[in-house]
XYZ file of C-alpha atoms in Angstrom:
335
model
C 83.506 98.550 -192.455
C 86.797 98.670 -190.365
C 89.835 99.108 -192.410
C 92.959 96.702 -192.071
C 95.334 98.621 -193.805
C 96.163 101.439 -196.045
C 98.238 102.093 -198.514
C 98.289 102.976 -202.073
C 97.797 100.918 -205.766
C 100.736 100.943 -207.623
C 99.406 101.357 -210.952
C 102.293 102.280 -213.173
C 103.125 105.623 -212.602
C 99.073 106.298 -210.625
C 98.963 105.853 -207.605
C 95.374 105.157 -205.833
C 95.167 105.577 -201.988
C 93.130 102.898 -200.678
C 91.621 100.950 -197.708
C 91.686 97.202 -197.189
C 88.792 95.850 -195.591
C 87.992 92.202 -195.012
C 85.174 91.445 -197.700
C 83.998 87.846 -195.762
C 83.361 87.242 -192.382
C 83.163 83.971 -189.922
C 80.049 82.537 -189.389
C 80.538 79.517 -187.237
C 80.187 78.740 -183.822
C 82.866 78.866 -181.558
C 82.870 76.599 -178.509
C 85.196 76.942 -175.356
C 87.241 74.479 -173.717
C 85.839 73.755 -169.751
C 86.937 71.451 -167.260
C 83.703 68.311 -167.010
C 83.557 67.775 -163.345
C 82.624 71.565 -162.713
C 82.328 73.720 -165.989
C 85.076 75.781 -164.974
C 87.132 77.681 -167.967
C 90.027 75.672 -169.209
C 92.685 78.642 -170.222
C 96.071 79.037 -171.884
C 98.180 81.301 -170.206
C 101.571 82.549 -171.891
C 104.716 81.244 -169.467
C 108.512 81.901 -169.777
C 110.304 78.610 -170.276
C 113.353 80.043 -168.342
C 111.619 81.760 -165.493
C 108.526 79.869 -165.509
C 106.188 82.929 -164.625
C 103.354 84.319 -166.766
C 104.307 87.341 -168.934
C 101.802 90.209 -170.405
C 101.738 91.082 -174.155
C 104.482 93.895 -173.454
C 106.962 91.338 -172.636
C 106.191 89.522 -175.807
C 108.172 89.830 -178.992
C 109.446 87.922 -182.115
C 112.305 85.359 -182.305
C 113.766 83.328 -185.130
C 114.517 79.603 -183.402
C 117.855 78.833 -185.775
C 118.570 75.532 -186.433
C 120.683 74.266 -183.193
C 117.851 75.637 -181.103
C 118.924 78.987 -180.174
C 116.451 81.809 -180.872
C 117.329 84.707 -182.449
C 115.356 88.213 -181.972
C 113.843 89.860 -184.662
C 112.462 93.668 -183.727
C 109.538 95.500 -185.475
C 112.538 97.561 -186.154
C 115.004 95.270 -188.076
C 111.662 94.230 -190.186
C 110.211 98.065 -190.908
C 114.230 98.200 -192.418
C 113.698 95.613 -195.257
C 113.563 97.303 -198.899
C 110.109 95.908 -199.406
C 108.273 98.113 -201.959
C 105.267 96.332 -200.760
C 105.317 97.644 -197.366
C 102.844 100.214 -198.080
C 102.007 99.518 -201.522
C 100.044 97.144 -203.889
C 102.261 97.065 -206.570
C 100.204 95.908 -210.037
C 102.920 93.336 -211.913
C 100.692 92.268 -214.445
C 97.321 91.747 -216.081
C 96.305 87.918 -217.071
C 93.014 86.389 -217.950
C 90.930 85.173 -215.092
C 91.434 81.635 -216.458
C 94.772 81.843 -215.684
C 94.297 81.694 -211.803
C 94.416 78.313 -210.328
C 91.508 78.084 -207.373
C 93.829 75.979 -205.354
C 95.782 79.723 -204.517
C 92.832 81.677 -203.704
C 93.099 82.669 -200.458
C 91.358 85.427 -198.381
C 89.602 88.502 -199.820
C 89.404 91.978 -199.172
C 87.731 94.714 -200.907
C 89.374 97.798 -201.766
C 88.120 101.413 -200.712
C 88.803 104.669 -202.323
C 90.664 106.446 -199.921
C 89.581 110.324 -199.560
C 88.369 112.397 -202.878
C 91.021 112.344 -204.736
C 91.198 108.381 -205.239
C 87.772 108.500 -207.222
C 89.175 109.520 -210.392
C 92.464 106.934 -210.446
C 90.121 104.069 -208.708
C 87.245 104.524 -211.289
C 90.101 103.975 -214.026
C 91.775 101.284 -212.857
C 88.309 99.400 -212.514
C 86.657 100.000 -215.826
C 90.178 99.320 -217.584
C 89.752 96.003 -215.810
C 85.938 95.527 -216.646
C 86.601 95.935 -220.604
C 89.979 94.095 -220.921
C 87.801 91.189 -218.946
C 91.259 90.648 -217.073
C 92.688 90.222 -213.410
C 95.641 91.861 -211.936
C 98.401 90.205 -210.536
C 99.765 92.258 -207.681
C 102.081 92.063 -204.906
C 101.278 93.442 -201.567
C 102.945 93.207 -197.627
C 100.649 92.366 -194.888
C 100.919 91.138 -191.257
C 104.775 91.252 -191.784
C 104.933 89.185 -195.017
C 105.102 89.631 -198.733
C 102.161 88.650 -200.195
C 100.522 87.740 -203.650
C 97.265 89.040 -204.713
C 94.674 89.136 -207.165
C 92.544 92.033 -208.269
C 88.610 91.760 -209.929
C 85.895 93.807 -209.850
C 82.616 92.856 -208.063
C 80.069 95.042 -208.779
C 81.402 98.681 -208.418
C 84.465 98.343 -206.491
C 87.241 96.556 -207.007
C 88.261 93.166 -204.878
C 91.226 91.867 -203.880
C 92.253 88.084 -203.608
C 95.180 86.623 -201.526
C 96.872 83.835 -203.218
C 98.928 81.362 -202.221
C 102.384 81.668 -203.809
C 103.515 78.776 -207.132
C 105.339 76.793 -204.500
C 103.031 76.680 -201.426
C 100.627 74.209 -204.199
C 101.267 70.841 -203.367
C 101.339 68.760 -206.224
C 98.471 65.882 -206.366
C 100.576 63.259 -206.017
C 99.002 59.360 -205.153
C 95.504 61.453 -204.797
C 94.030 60.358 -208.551
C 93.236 56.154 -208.307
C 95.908 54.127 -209.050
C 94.199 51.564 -211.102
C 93.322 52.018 -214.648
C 89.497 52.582 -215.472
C 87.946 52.510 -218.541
C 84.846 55.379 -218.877
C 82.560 54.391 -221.760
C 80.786 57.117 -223.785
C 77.315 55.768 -222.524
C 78.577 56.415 -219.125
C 79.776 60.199 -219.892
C 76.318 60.672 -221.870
C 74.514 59.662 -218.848
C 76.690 61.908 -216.809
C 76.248 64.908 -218.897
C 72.477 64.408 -218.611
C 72.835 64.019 -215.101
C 74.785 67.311 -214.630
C 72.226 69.313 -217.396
C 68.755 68.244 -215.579
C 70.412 68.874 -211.897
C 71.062 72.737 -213.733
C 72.378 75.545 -211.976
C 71.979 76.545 -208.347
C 70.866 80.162 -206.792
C 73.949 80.356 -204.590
C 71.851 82.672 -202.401
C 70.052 79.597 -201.296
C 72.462 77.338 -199.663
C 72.651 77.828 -196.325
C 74.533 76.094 -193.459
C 72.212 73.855 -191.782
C 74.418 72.536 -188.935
C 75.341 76.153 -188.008
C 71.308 76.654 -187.250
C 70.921 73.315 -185.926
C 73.813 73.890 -182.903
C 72.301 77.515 -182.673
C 68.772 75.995 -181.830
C 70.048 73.410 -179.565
C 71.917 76.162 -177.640
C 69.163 78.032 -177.566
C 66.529 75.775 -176.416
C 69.594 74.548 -173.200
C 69.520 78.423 -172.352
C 65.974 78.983 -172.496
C 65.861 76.015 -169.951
C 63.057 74.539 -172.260
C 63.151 70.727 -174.082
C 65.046 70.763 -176.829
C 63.420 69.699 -180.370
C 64.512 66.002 -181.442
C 66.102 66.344 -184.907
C 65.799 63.461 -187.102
C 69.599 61.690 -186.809
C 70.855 61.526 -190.337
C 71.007 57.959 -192.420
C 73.932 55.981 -191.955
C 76.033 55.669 -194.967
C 75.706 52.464 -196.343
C 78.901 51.735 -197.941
C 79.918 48.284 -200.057
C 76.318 48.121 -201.413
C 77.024 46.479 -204.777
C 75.563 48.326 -208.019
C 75.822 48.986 -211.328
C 77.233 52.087 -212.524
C 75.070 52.363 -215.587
C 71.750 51.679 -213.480
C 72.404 54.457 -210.897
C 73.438 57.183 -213.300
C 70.016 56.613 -214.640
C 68.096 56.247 -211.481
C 69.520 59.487 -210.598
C 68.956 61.699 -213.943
C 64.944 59.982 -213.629
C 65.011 61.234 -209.920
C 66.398 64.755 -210.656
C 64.073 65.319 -213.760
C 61.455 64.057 -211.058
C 62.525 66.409 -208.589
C 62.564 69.311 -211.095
C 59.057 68.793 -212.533
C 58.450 68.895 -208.664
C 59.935 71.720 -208.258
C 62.028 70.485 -204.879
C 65.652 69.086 -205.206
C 67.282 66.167 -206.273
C 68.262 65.429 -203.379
C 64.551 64.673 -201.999
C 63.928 62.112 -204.510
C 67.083 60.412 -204.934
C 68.616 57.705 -202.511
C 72.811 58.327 -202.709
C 74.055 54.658 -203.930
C 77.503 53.846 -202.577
C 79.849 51.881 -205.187
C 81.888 48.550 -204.242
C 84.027 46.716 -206.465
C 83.052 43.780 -205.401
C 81.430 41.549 -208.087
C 77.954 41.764 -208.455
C 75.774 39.180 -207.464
C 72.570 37.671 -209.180
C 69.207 39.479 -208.036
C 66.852 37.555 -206.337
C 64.076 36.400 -207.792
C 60.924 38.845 -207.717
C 58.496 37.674 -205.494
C 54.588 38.039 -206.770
C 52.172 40.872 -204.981
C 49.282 39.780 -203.021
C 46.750 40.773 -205.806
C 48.940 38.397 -208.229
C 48.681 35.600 -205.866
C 45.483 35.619 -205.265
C 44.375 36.005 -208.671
C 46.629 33.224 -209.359
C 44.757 31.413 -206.634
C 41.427 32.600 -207.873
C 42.498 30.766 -210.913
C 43.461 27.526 -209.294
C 39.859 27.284 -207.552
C 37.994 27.623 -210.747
C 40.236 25.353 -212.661
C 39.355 22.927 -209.748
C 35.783 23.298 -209.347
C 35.074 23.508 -213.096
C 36.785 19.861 -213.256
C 34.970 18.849 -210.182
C 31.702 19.617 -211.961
C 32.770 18.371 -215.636
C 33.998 14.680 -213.006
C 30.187 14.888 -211.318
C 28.827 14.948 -214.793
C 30.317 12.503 -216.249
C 29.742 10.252 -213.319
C 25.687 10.807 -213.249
C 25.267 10.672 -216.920
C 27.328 6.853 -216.579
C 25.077 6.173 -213.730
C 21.829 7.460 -216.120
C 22.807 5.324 -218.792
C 23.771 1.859 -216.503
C 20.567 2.784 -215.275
C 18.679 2.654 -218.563
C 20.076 -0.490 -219.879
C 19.160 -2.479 -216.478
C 15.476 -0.660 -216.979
C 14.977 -1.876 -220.896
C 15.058 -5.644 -220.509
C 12.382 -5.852 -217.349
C 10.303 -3.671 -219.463
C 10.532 -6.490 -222.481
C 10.223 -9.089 -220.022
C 6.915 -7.795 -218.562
C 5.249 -7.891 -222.416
């Protein structure tokens, strides 16, 4: 890898020669700016204000723009003069737990390289001193003409470097956090807890960016000249869809134990619910299956042909009898 600086650690009185190198890199897809009507390049060139021509990168320096508008120059030379002790240097300050280190400075990172032989011995040190006091260091370093604050860890067997932010470049979170008081029932956390325990952990090596490879294929199939492969448009976020908190806390700890036993993803199982806080209207009332109904109808039928037979006989066993009675007294006659 292609080093971005070197320097030295200040460690103390040691002093490590090093090499910064960038430890991430940018994987997304840049797209250029081009005029519709004929695909021409749309381009920014770099123009004097006061002579309104184009100037090269040799004509280009710094200026300070002071606060009635006049610039002031600044050379590489007036800045190489400052007493920074940073300049070439990572100078250690301190050593802090890791705990200690808000995420909202982290910044870029870089690793650190062992410059040249000599560096092994001092490097090694420095990282299995941090490794067993389980500790960062807090250092201070100058890149790309500022003063910078860093952070070093080890990753593996070398030892990393974090930029941070500095105390005062961290907004504070003000009128982020709702402005309404809400009440969170134990229940509620219980369910969240098991919601959080049955999603588990997550190989990090998995995730992957799935828009990145979806714009890569599309480019690829309008190069290749070929038709390019419908991808099912995402769902529509259905927001204002009126719930109960309680109901889809469990729906989604069933659908993640689901998903689990499975062995896919929550995610496959479980349908997001939006929140509203709207009041929640009365369900509608359940309307019967097709096998209910028609056993329900089934039932109707026999109920009605069962009386229609118990109404026929009744009827012939009145008609039998009327009939006997009118037989009996021609019979007594005829003796």
């Amino acid at each position: 890898m292609r080093s971005i600086w070197n320097g030295a650690i200040s460690f103390g009185l040691v002093s490590i020669p090093i090499k910064l190198v960038n430890a991430t890199e940018n994987h997304s897809i840049s797209f250029r700016q081009i005029h519709l009507e004929d695909g021409g390049r749309i381009r920014y060139r770099k123009v004097c204000e006061l002579e309104e021509k184009e100037v090269t990168a040799a004509e280009i320096g710094k200026g300070y723009e002071d606060a009635d508008g006049s610039i002031i120059p600044i050379t590489e030379d007036d800045l190489a003069q400052l007493p920074i002790p940073t300049a070439k240097t990572i100078e250690i300050v301190a050593f802090v737990p890791a705990d200690r280190i808000d995420p909202l400075q982290m910044d870029a990172a870089y690793y650190l390289a062992a410059n040249g032989v000599p560096a092994a011995k001092p490097y090694t040190l420095l990282r299995e001193a941090l490794k067993r006091s389980k500790k960062v260091a807090i250092a201070k370093f100058a890149l790309r003409g500022r003063e910078r604050l860093g952070m070093l860890r080890v990753v593996d067997d070398a030892i990393a470097m974090h930029g941070l932010l500095w105390p005062d470049e961290i907004r504070a979170p003000e009128d982020v956090a709702p402005d309404t008081h809400v009440t969170v029932r134990d229940a509620e956390l219980d369910l969240a807890d098991a919601l959080m325990d049955t999603l588990g952990e997550v190989d990090m090596d998995s995730l992957h960016d799935d828009y990145r490879t979806a714009v890569e294929e599309m480019i690829a199939a309008k190069t290749s000249g070929g038709e390019q492969t419908e991808t099912p448009a995402a769902p529509a976020a259905k927001g204002g869809k009126v719930i109960d908190l309680m109901a889809a806390l469990e729906s989604s700890v069933r659908a993640a134990k689901e998903a689990r036993a499975s062995g896919g993803s929550a995610e496959d199982v479980a349908e997001v619910t939006h929140l509203s806080t709207r009041t929640r209207k009365k369900a509608a009332p359940k309307k019967k299956s097709a096998s209910a109904a028609k056993s329900t109808a089934s039932k109707k039928s026999s109920s009605g042909t069962a009386s229609k037979k118990k109404a026929t006989s009744t009827k012939k066993s009145t008609s039998t009898s009327t009939t006997a009675k009118k037989t009996t007294p021609r019979k007594r006659a005829s003796a």
